[in-house]
């Protein structure tokens, strides 16, 4: 149910076809990701930040989900750090005190129990990074973190929505098959588990909802989606589709994102009572 919900393709970006094939191959991807999270949340590195061409300003998809995941780790008693481009870190600074945020500068990957990538550009077959429209991305990327983690045997979770993110190498064939410019933009960088969603933030919230059901606690309670998105935009992030500084994500109005969180929160509550 939760996996279906977070793949509602309200932006009509083509993810639904990828999702249907992916779910056919791996029907328990969300549950498996939740189990991997719960088995390894002692010390977590959360990586986010997707620069949007041509100005390479990071977008509003990814950072809200990263903050929510950080909050979830700490609520469960674990420790977390966030790795992102400097523009994302600066936009997150207003949340630093309330969430006790810690940022990684040059992380020693071997010191973490789990690495989560949310809406982070993944290297394509030709060695470059691309936007959904096939434009090149210039700037700091984090493929090496995924590759180091895999070499060290540290579990990884990828969260993405377009096929060009770290983790999507796990289903590159489906991206090539269904996504426009798929052959060019599809990431080859894999993660152990992959959460596919119509908006990457929703993938993070879906993971939190699944974890909530597992632990018997509503970890999305009191999450203020509208406040978080508006403040990140105020501090410089942009909508990745419109490329404007406006309180929306992936071209989808803020009220839809708020409603998604509310619905997930309601599903958690129902599951906990059942």
Steps between C-alpha positions, in 0.01 A plus 500: 500500500770751600716408201203558267423833662849648475511408131190700411628677187322831547766678296456256211876445476481132398607342829182291521612268219839454662332433834264235364787305346721550805230385740452192285868420544531606864156524666645546850746780424357737762479237774852381421631855517328551836657183638844607377447838665389350831790258507759774444379840628763537773710740293362619167634723224223669299604639163287744299510794259417517129632807312269611220643627167576757378575690822574185706285615792387196706133410500234455768466128435737310726589738786158482675510121484858501627399714798209268575727195485752672728224571747384138484846364572536722806148422626592132495819564695751490216744762373502659156694744285402669175730533200395748232617788285575820687184668366286223651684512831451878516128458430476243779676715759173644645407145605834431665401587855153341500622172349855507644625465144852378435659538160774283354788679330738226384326190633689185587254255346629212711370675815133462400261208535275612213506753216178638350496695173193710424468687169875503434638505143643165394763454233367396158654242269722762333640618833301824514198609706177619341171666582170338399508703180848379412691815595843449660540558873814676613611511861550280803362147472524204736535180298823420683312474829275227360794318347707519820209374707448204269871418500496504881180297526305786661126481419357764267150619412425713196188715460417646160225591258647555155764239429798736512568466874741292707334161549320492167779291349315213664222536240682673217328276244158624611610862487631454146174330405253749644660840570559764230874536432540188713798358313687826551402600854453164678731459797729198515566547874325236709398470864407190700136607521314745280182693579323627190247780539331768291674768709814407691380674817201265489738207486659619825160549662391157375806343660424681825139381483611140449750528786225651718280198441789267585588672829145589605556875513384780269831654399332746261305656786555877514690510168422844356543462125382848403726671752804298393456555125426872537806560716731308267373711209545817703861396551567449131380163369283480187228282354685258274234507228404868487858606590356780710527585867146405591354278775437193288683178418546345155237733357238371742327752727577500869148402605545163324819429693332596827209270414740213424659531843157519663383189318811305595459617858141374494604164358760460774238580763258248352767230484603559858141456618443180299 
